[in-house]
């Protein structure tokens, strides 16, 4: 390709790619149905509950604040999120003379000025393993986050997830998080979704009556299933949405009931047993994996996903198609080292590459402002994907859309990375091309 053509291709491609990187303008909640929401596998949620049960059993029968079972629970959740490509952090605090922990997990990408957050408390009471209260909410939020990663969802807004400590002592962890969140950062949080007890054995379907958009998002979901819902009236102040609401952040959430008694009218519309508590094992040793209604857990886990996908904007999920992938780690030498490449050999694709070639990049590297990352076509044409933006943020986990229609599809495509500033290092973890 002539130099002039290559420069125009580069300019054209970088402009187009940068346009693609800028993504759609920030949007309000996507119109319902505007985004395909994946099903949350309730079997996976139940496996997380089984794991939390095992942790409680191995640690004195509970997962309470200040006990070994809580720290083991938070380490369990963090490990899964780290492996899935989330940027995680543990926030420590002290309560009752014991160290507590919040876990915050950010999904890289999306508009950093528009954050949608989902959370749940991970601690139990001391009297039991806390599988419904609140393994159910924690496991559903965890599986929703893992599904974001598994599907490569790239929302318009930024997704953040939280698991709170010491809720049972008085919302201590979530209060600590909000109190230590700078005002400028609080303003970026456009919604906080709370899930505390969403698998009760004698379930009701309650929706928090706080932010109307969030409330309607949940109500629409259940209406689509033909399931009536009730407004959660006594929830104010009763769970971790309260600190967010108190600083003006829009909140919402779901609840299947605790020690209150299900009425005959409620049993009529929801099934179950009237005259009996929604959860007879509330704050008791019998709050084990046997204390879960699978249907309620399944429905609410899918409602968690519905709200996250719907409220985070139209977003994009990588197209299905023919995938060529290189998962070998390639170390990126610190500056002033040479550029390195990861190669995929494309074969069997007729004609030219598409105008919407999906380029999946996973680079593990601190301070991504050091990096220049390019896609290099088989004929040597360079399409810049990342050019030293992102500052001190870690890791590039992004799906780019590149107009490669001027390139013959078959051949050796390379992901090229170079570190242009000292002190931070990393490696190419994964390079994937999808031909729709
Ligand atoms: N405080 C929660 C349980 C709880 C009781 N009422 C509500 C209303 C809305 C959400 C949660 C709750 C706990 O014991 O963890
Ligand atoms: Zn509780
Ligand atoms: Zn709870």
Coordinates of C-alpha atoms and ligand atoms in Angstrom, one line a residue:
X1 CA 0.0 0.0 0.0
X2 CA 1.4 3.4 -1.0
X3 CA 2.6 5.6 1.9
X4 CA -0.1 8.3 1.2
X5 CA -2.8 5.6 1.1
X6 CA -1.5 4.1 4.4
X7 CA -1.4 7.4 6.1
X8 CA -5.0 8.1 5.0
X9 CA -5.9 4.6 6.1
X10 CA -4.2 5.2 9.4
X11 CA -5.9 8.6 9.8
X12 CA -9.2 7.2 8.6
X13 CA -8.9 4.2 10.8
X14 CA -7.7 6.0 13.9
X15 CA -10.4 8.6 13.5
X16 CA -13.0 5.8 13.1
X17 CA -11.6 3.7 15.9
X18 CA -11.4 6.7 18.2
X19 CA -15.0 7.4 17.2
X20 CA -15.8 3.9 18.1
X21 CA -13.9 4.2 21.3
X22 CA -15.8 7.3 22.3
X23 CA -18.9 5.2 22.1
X24 CA -22.4 6.5 22.1
X25 CA -23.2 9.7 23.9
X26 CA -24.2 9.1 27.5
X27 CA -27.8 7.9 27.5
X28 CA -30.5 7.6 30.1
X29 CA -31.9 4.2 30.8
X30 CA -32.1 2.3 27.5
X31 CA -35.7 1.7 26.3
X32 CA -36.8 -1.6 27.7
X33 CA -35.8 -4.3 25.3
X34 CA -33.2 -2.2 23.6
X35 CA -30.4 -4.5 24.8
X36 CA -30.2 -8.2 24.9
X37 CA -30.0 -9.3 28.5
X38 CA -28.3 -12.6 29.1
X39 CA -29.9 -15.2 31.4
X40 CA -28.2 -15.6 34.7
X41 CA -27.5 -19.3 35.3
X42 CA -29.2 -20.1 38.6
X43 CA -27.1 -23.2 38.9
X44 CA -24.0 -20.9 39.0
X45 CA -25.6 -18.8 41.7
X46 CA -26.4 -21.9 43.7
X47 CA -22.8 -23.0 43.3
X48 CA -21.7 -19.7 44.8
X49 CA -24.1 -20.3 47.7
X50 CA -22.7 -23.8 48.2
X51 CA -19.2 -22.4 48.3
X52 CA -20.3 -19.8 50.9
X53 CA -21.9 -22.5 52.9
X54 CA -18.6 -24.5 52.9
X55 CA -16.7 -21.4 54.0
X56 CA -19.1 -20.9 56.9
X57 CA -18.9 -24.6 57.9
X58 CA -15.1 -24.4 57.8
X59 CA -15.0 -21.3 59.9
X60 CA -17.2 -21.8 63.0
X61 CA -20.5 -21.9 61.2
X62 CA -20.8 -18.2 60.2
X63 CA -19.5 -15.5 57.9
X64 CA -19.9 -12.6 60.4
X65 CA -18.0 -9.4 60.6
X66 CA -14.6 -9.8 62.3
X67 CA -14.7 -13.6 62.0
X68 CA -12.5 -15.8 59.7
X69 CA -15.6 -16.7 57.7
X70 CA -16.1 -13.2 56.5
X71 CA -12.6 -12.6 55.3
X72 CA -12.7 -16.0 53.6
X73 CA -15.9 -15.0 51.9
X74 CA -14.5 -11.7 50.6
X75 CA -11.4 -13.4 49.4
X76 CA -13.5 -16.0 47.5
X77 CA -15.5 -13.4 45.7
X78 CA -12.5 -11.2 44.9
X79 CA -10.5 -14.1 43.4
X80 CA -13.3 -14.8 40.9
X81 CA -13.6 -11.2 39.9
X82 CA -9.8 -10.8 39.5
X83 CA -9.7 -13.9 37.3
X84 CA -12.6 -12.4 35.1
X85 CA -10.7 -9.2 34.4
X86 CA -12.3 -6.8 36.9
X87 CA -10.3 -4.1 38.6
X88 CA -10.9 -4.9 42.3
X89 CA -10.0 -3.2 45.6
X90 CA -10.5 -4.1 49.3
X91 CA -11.5 -1.2 51.5
X92 CA -10.7 -1.8 55.2
X93 CA -12.5 -0.3 58.1
X94 CA -12.8 -1.0 61.8
X95 CA -16.0 -1.7 63.7
X96 CA -16.4 -3.1 67.2
X97 CA -12.6 -3.5 67.5
X98 CA -12.5 -5.8 64.4
X99 CA -11.3 -5.1 60.9
X100 CA -14.0 -5.1 58.3
X101 CA -13.7 -5.2 54.5
X102 CA -15.7 -3.9 51.5
X103 CA -14.9 -5.3 48.1
X104 CA -15.3 -2.9 45.1
X105 CA -15.0 -4.2 41.5
X106 CA -15.0 -2.0 38.4
X107 CA -15.6 -3.4 35.0
X108 CA -13.1 -1.5 32.7
X109 CA -14.8 0.8 30.1
X110 CA -18.0 2.8 29.9
X111 CA -18.4 6.5 30.7
X112 CA -16.6 7.1 33.9
X113 CA -18.9 10.0 34.6
X114 CA -22.0 7.8 34.6
X115 CA -21.6 4.9 37.0
X116 CA -24.3 2.2 37.6
X117 CA -23.5 0.3 40.8
X118 CA -25.0 -3.0 42.1
X119 CA -24.2 -4.2 45.6
X120 CA -25.1 -6.5 48.5
X121 CA -23.8 -7.2 52.0
X122 CA -21.6 -10.3 52.3
X123 CA -21.6 -10.6 56.0
X124 CA -23.9 -12.9 58.0
X125 CA -25.0 -12.8 61.6
X126 CA -22.9 -14.8 64.1
X127 CA -25.7 -17.3 64.6
X128 CA -25.5 -18.9 61.2
X129 CA -24.0 -19.1 57.7
X130 CA -26.4 -16.4 56.3
X131 CA -27.1 -18.1 53.0
X132 CA -30.3 -16.2 52.2
X133 CA -29.2 -13.2 54.3
X134 CA -27.2 -12.4 52.4
X135 CA -25.5 -15.0 50.4
X136 CA -28.4 -14.9 48.0
X137 CA -27.9 -11.2 47.1
X138 CA -24.1 -11.5 47.1
X139 CA -24.1 -14.6 44.8
X140 CA -26.6 -13.1 42.4
X141 CA -24.5 -9.9 42.1
X142 CA -21.4 -12.0 41.7
X143 CA -22.9 -14.1 38.9
X144 CA -24.2 -11.0 37.1
X145 CA -20.7 -9.5 37.2
X146 CA -19.2 -12.7 35.9
X147 CA -21.8 -12.8 33.1
X148 CA -20.8 -9.2 32.1
X149 CA -17.2 -10.5 31.7
X150 CA -18.2 -13.8 30.1
X151 CA -20.2 -12.0 27.4
X152 CA -17.7 -9.2 27.0
X153 CA -20.5 -6.7 27.5
X154 CA -19.3 -3.1 26.9
X155 CA -22.0 -0.8 28.4
X156 CA -22.4 2.9 27.6
X157 CA -22.1 3.6 31.3
X158 CA -19.4 2.4 33.7
X159 CA -20.3 -0.7 35.8
X160 CA -19.2 -1.0 39.4
X161 CA -20.1 -3.7 41.9
X162 CA -19.8 -3.7 45.7
X163 CA -19.9 -6.3 48.5
X164 CA -20.3 -4.7 51.9
X165 CA -19.0 -5.7 55.3
X166 CA -20.7 -5.4 58.7
X167 CA -24.2 -4.6 57.4
X168 CA -25.7 -6.6 60.3
X169 CA -24.0 -4.3 62.7
X170 CA -25.8 -1.3 61.2
X171 CA -24.8 -0.8 57.6
X172 CA -21.3 -0.1 58.7
X173 CA -19.4 -1.1 55.5
X174 CA -21.7 0.7 53.0
X175 CA -21.8 3.8 55.3
X176 CA -18.0 3.8 55.3
X177 CA -17.8 3.5 51.5
X178 CA -20.2 6.3 50.9
X179 CA -18.7 8.6 53.6
X180 CA -15.3 8.1 52.0
X181 CA -16.5 8.6 48.4
X182 CA -15.5 12.2 47.4
X183 CA -18.5 14.4 46.5
X184 CA -17.3 14.5 42.9
X185 CA -17.3 10.7 42.7
X186 CA -20.7 10.5 44.4
X187 CA -22.1 12.7 41.6
X188 CA -21.0 10.2 39.0
X189 CA -23.1 7.4 40.5
X190 CA -26.3 7.5 38.6
X191 CA -27.9 4.6 40.4
X192 CA -27.2 2.1 43.2
X193 CA -29.0 -1.2 43.1
X194 CA -29.3 -3.2 46.4
X195 CA -30.0 -6.9 46.8
X196 CA -30.4 -8.1 50.4
X197 CA -32.4 -11.4 50.8
X198 CA -33.6 -12.4 47.3
X199 CA -34.1 -16.1 47.8
X200 CA -36.4 -16.5 50.8
X201 CA -38.0 -19.9 51.2
X202 CA -41.6 -18.5 51.4
X203 CA -40.9 -15.7 49.1
X204 CA -42.6 -12.4 48.3
X205 CA -41.6 -10.2 45.4
X206 CA -40.9 -6.8 46.8
X207 CA -39.5 -3.8 44.9
X208 CA -38.0 -0.8 46.7
X209 CA -40.1 2.3 46.2
X210 CA -37.3 4.8 45.8
X211 CA -36.0 6.0 42.4
X212 CA -39.0 5.8 40.0
X213 CA -36.8 4.8 37.0
X214 CA -35.2 2.0 38.9
X215 CA -38.4 0.9 40.5
X216 CA -40.1 0.8 37.1
X217 CA -37.2 -1.2 35.6
X218 CA -37.8 -3.9 38.1
X219 CA -41.6 -3.8 37.9
X220 CA -41.5 -4.1 34.1
X221 CA -39.3 -7.2 34.4
X222 CA -41.6 -9.0 36.8
X223 CA -44.7 -7.8 34.8
X224 CA -43.1 -9.5 31.8
X225 CA -43.1 -12.7 33.8
X226 CA -46.7 -12.2 34.9
X227 CA -45.6 -11.9 38.5
X228 CA -47.2 -9.2 40.7
X229 CA -44.9 -7.2 42.9
X230 CA -45.4 -5.2 46.1
X231 CA -43.6 -2.1 47.2
X232 CA -41.0 -2.7 49.9
X233 CA -42.3 -0.2 52.5
X234 CA -40.4 -1.1 55.6
X235 CA -37.0 -1.2 53.8
X236 CA -36.1 2.4 54.3
X237 CA -32.9 2.4 56.3
X238 CA -33.0 -1.4 56.6
X239 CA -30.2 -2.2 54.2
X240 CA -27.2 -0.9 52.3
X241 CA -29.1 1.3 49.9
X242 CA -29.8 3.8 52.8
X243 CA -26.3 5.5 52.9
X244 CA -26.5 6.0 49.1
X245 CA -30.0 7.4 49.3
X246 CA -29.0 9.7 52.1
X247 CA -26.5 11.5 49.9
X248 CA -28.9 11.8 47.0
X249 CA -27.9 8.9 44.8
X250 CA -30.9 7.2 43.1
X251 CA -31.4 3.8 44.6
X252 CA -33.6 0.7 44.1
X253 CA -33.5 -3.0 44.9
X254 CA -35.3 -6.2 45.4
X255 CA -36.4 -8.2 48.5
X256 CA -38.2 -11.5 49.1
X257 CA -38.9 -11.0 52.8
X258 CA -37.5 -11.7 56.2
X259 CA -39.3 -12.4 59.5
X260 CA -42.6 -10.7 58.6
X261 CA -45.6 -13.1 58.1
X262 CA -47.0 -13.7 54.6
X263 CA -50.7 -12.9 54.4
X264 CA -53.4 -14.9 52.8
X265 CA -53.7 -12.4 50.0
X266 CA -50.0 -12.6 49.4
X267 CA -50.1 -16.4 49.4
X268 CA -52.9 -16.2 46.9
X269 CA -50.8 -14.2 44.4
X270 CA -47.4 -15.6 45.1
X271 CA -48.0 -19.1 46.4
X272 CA -46.3 -20.3 49.5
X273 CA -47.7 -20.5 53.0
X274 CA -49.8 -17.8 54.5
X275 CA -49.5 -17.2 58.3
X276 CA -45.8 -18.2 58.0
X277 CA -42.7 -15.9 57.8
X278 CA -41.2 -15.2 54.4
X279 CA -38.0 -16.6 56.0
X280 CA -38.4 -18.6 59.1
X281 CA -34.6 -19.0 59.4
X282 CA -34.0 -15.2 59.4
X283 CA -30.8 -14.6 61.5
X284 CA -30.8 -18.2 62.6
X285 CA -28.5 -21.2 62.3
X286 CA -30.9 -22.8 59.8
X287 CA -30.2 -20.1 57.2
X288 CA -28.3 -22.6 55.2
X289 CA -28.4 -23.7 51.5
X290 CA -31.6 -25.5 52.4
X291 CA -33.2 -22.2 53.2
X292 CA -33.5 -21.0 49.6
X293 CA -36.4 -21.0 47.1
X294 CA -34.8 -21.7 43.8
X295 CA -37.5 -20.1 41.7
X296 CA -37.3 -16.9 43.7
X297 CA -33.5 -16.9 43.4
X298 CA -33.7 -17.6 39.7
X299 CA -36.2 -14.9 39.0
X300 CA -34.4 -12.3 41.1
X301 CA -31.0 -13.1 39.7
X302 CA -32.4 -12.5 36.2
X303 CA -34.0 -9.3 37.5
X304 CA -30.6 -8.2 38.7
X305 CA -29.2 -8.7 35.2
X306 CA -32.2 -7.0 33.6
X307 CA -31.7 -3.9 35.7
X308 CA -27.9 -3.7 35.2
X309 CA -28.1 -4.1 31.4
X310 CA -31.1 -1.9 31.0
X311 CA -29.8 1.0 33.2
X312 CA -26.2 0.9 31.9
X313 CA -27.2 2.0 28.4
X314 CA -27.4 0.3 25.0
X315 CA -23.8 -1.0 25.2
X316 CA -22.5 -3.6 22.9
X317 CA -21.9 -7.4 23.2
X318 CA -19.4 -8.8 20.8
X319 CA -21.0 -10.3 17.7
X320 CA -21.1 -14.0 17.2
X321 CA -19.0 -15.2 14.3
X322 CA -15.7 -16.8 13.4
X323 CA -13.2 -16.3 16.1
X324 CA -9.4 -16.3 15.9
X325 CA -7.7 -16.0 19.2
X326 CA -4.2 -16.0 20.7
X327 CA -4.2 -16.5 24.5
X328 CA -0.4 -16.8 25.0
X329 CA 1.0 -14.2 27.3
X330 CA 3.4 -11.8 25.7
X331 CA 5.5 -9.7 28.1
X332 CA 5.7 -6.0 27.2
X333 CA 9.2 -4.8 28.1
X334 CA 9.3 -1.5 30.1
X335 CA 10.3 1.6 28.2
X336 CA 12.4 2.1 26.2
X337 CA 11.8 -1.5 25.1
X338 CA 10.8 -2.6 21.7
X339 CA 7.2 -3.2 20.6
X340 CA 5.9 -6.8 21.0
X341 CA 3.2 -8.6 19.1
X342 CA 0.6 -11.3 19.5
X343 CA -0.4 -12.9 16.2
X344 CA -3.5 -14.7 14.9
X345 CA -3.5 -16.4 11.6
X346 CA -6.8 -15.9 9.9
X347 CA -7.8 -18.6 7.3
X348 CA -10.9 -19.6 5.5
X349 CA -12.5 -16.2 5.4
X350 CA -13.5 -15.2 1.8
X351 CA -12.7 -11.8 0.5
X352 CA -12.0 -8.7 2.7
X353 CA -12.4 -8.2 6.4
X354 CA -15.7 -6.6 7.5
X355 CA -16.3 -2.9 8.4
X356 CA -17.1 -4.0 11.9
X357 CA -14.2 -6.3 12.7
X358 CA -14.4 -7.1 16.4
X359 CA -11.0 -6.8 18.1
X360 CA -10.9 -8.2 21.6
X361 CA -7.9 -6.9 23.7
X362 CA -6.9 -8.0 27.1
X363 CA -3.7 -6.4 28.3
X364 CA -2.7 -6.7 32.0
X365 CA -0.6 -3.6 32.7
X366 CA -0.4 -1.0 35.4
X367 CA -0.7 2.6 34.3
X368 CA -2.2 2.1 30.8
X369 CA -1.2 5.7 29.9
X370 CA 2.2 4.3 29.1
X371 CA 0.9 2.2 26.3
X372 CA 0.4 2.4 22.5
X373 CA -1.6 -0.5 21.1
X374 CA -2.2 -1.1 17.4
X375 CA -3.9 -3.7 15.2
X376 CA -1.6 -4.5 12.3
X377 CA -3.2 -6.0 9.2
X378 CA -1.5 -8.8 7.2
X379 CA -0.3 -6.2 4.7
X380 CA 1.2 -4.0 7.4
X381 CA -1.6 -1.4 7.6
X382 CA -1.7 0.0 11.2
X383 CA -5.0 0.7 13.0
X384 CA -4.3 2.5 16.3
X385 CA -6.5 1.2 19.1
X386 CA -5.0 2.9 22.2
X387 CA -2.6 5.9 22.2
X388 CA -1.4 6.6 25.8
X389 CA -4.8 7.5 27.2
X390 CA -6.2 6.2 30.5
X391 CA -3.5 7.6 32.8
X392 CA -2.9 5.6 36.0
X393 CA -5.8 3.1 35.3
X394 CA -4.8 -0.5 35.1
X395 CA -5.5 -3.1 32.4
X396 CA -7.0 -2.7 29.0
X397 CA -10.0 -5.1 28.7
X398 CA -11.8 -3.8 25.7
X399 CA -13.6 -4.8 22.5
X400 CA -12.8 -2.4 19.6
X401 CA -14.7 -2.2 16.4
X402 CA -12.5 -1.6 13.4
X403 CA -13.4 -0.9 9.8
X404 CA -11.0 -3.3 8.1
X405 CA -13.0 -3.5 4.9
X406 CA -10.0 -2.5 2.8
X407 CA -8.0 -5.5 4.1
X408 CA -7.9 -9.0 2.7
X409 CA -9.2 -11.1 5.6
X410 CA -6.8 -14.1 5.5
X411 CA -3.3 -13.7 6.8
X412 CA -1.3 -12.9 9.9
X413 CA -3.0 -10.2 12.0
X414 CA -1.0 -8.8 14.9
X415 CA -1.8 -7.0 18.1
X416 CA 1.2 -4.7 18.7
X417 CA 1.9 -3.1 22.1
X418 CA 4.7 -0.8 23.2
X419 CA 5.5 0.7 26.6
X420 CA 6.4 4.4 26.1
X421 CA 7.1 5.4 29.7
X422 CA 9.1 3.8 32.5
X423 CA 8.2 2.1 35.8
X424 CA 5.1 0.1 34.9
X425 CA 5.0 -3.3 33.3
X426 CA 2.6 -5.9 32.0
X427 CA 1.8 -8.3 29.2
X428 CA -0.6 -9.1 26.4
X429 CA -2.9 -11.7 27.8
X430 CA -5.4 -12.2 25.0
X431 CA -5.9 -11.1 21.4
X432 CA -9.2 -12.1 19.7
X433 CA -10.6 -11.3 16.2
X434 CA -14.2 -12.0 15.5
X435 CA -15.4 -12.0 11.9
X436 CA -19.2 -11.6 12.1
Ligands
LIG1 N1 -31.8 -5.6 57.3 C1 -31.7 -6.8 56.5 C2 -33.0 -7.5 56.2 C3 -34.1 -6.7 55.9 C4 -35.2 -6.4 56.7 N2 -36.1 -5.6 56.1 C5 -35.6 -5.3 54.9 C6 -36.1 -4.5 53.8 C7 -35.3 -4.4 52.7 C8 -34.0 -5.0 52.6 C9 -33.5 -5.8 53.6 C10 -34.3 -5.9 54.8 C11 -30.7 -7.8 57.1 O1 -31.0 -8.3 58.1 O2 -29.6 -8.0 56.5
LIG2 ZN1 -29.6 -9.7 58.3
LIG3 ZN1 -29.3 -8.8 54.9

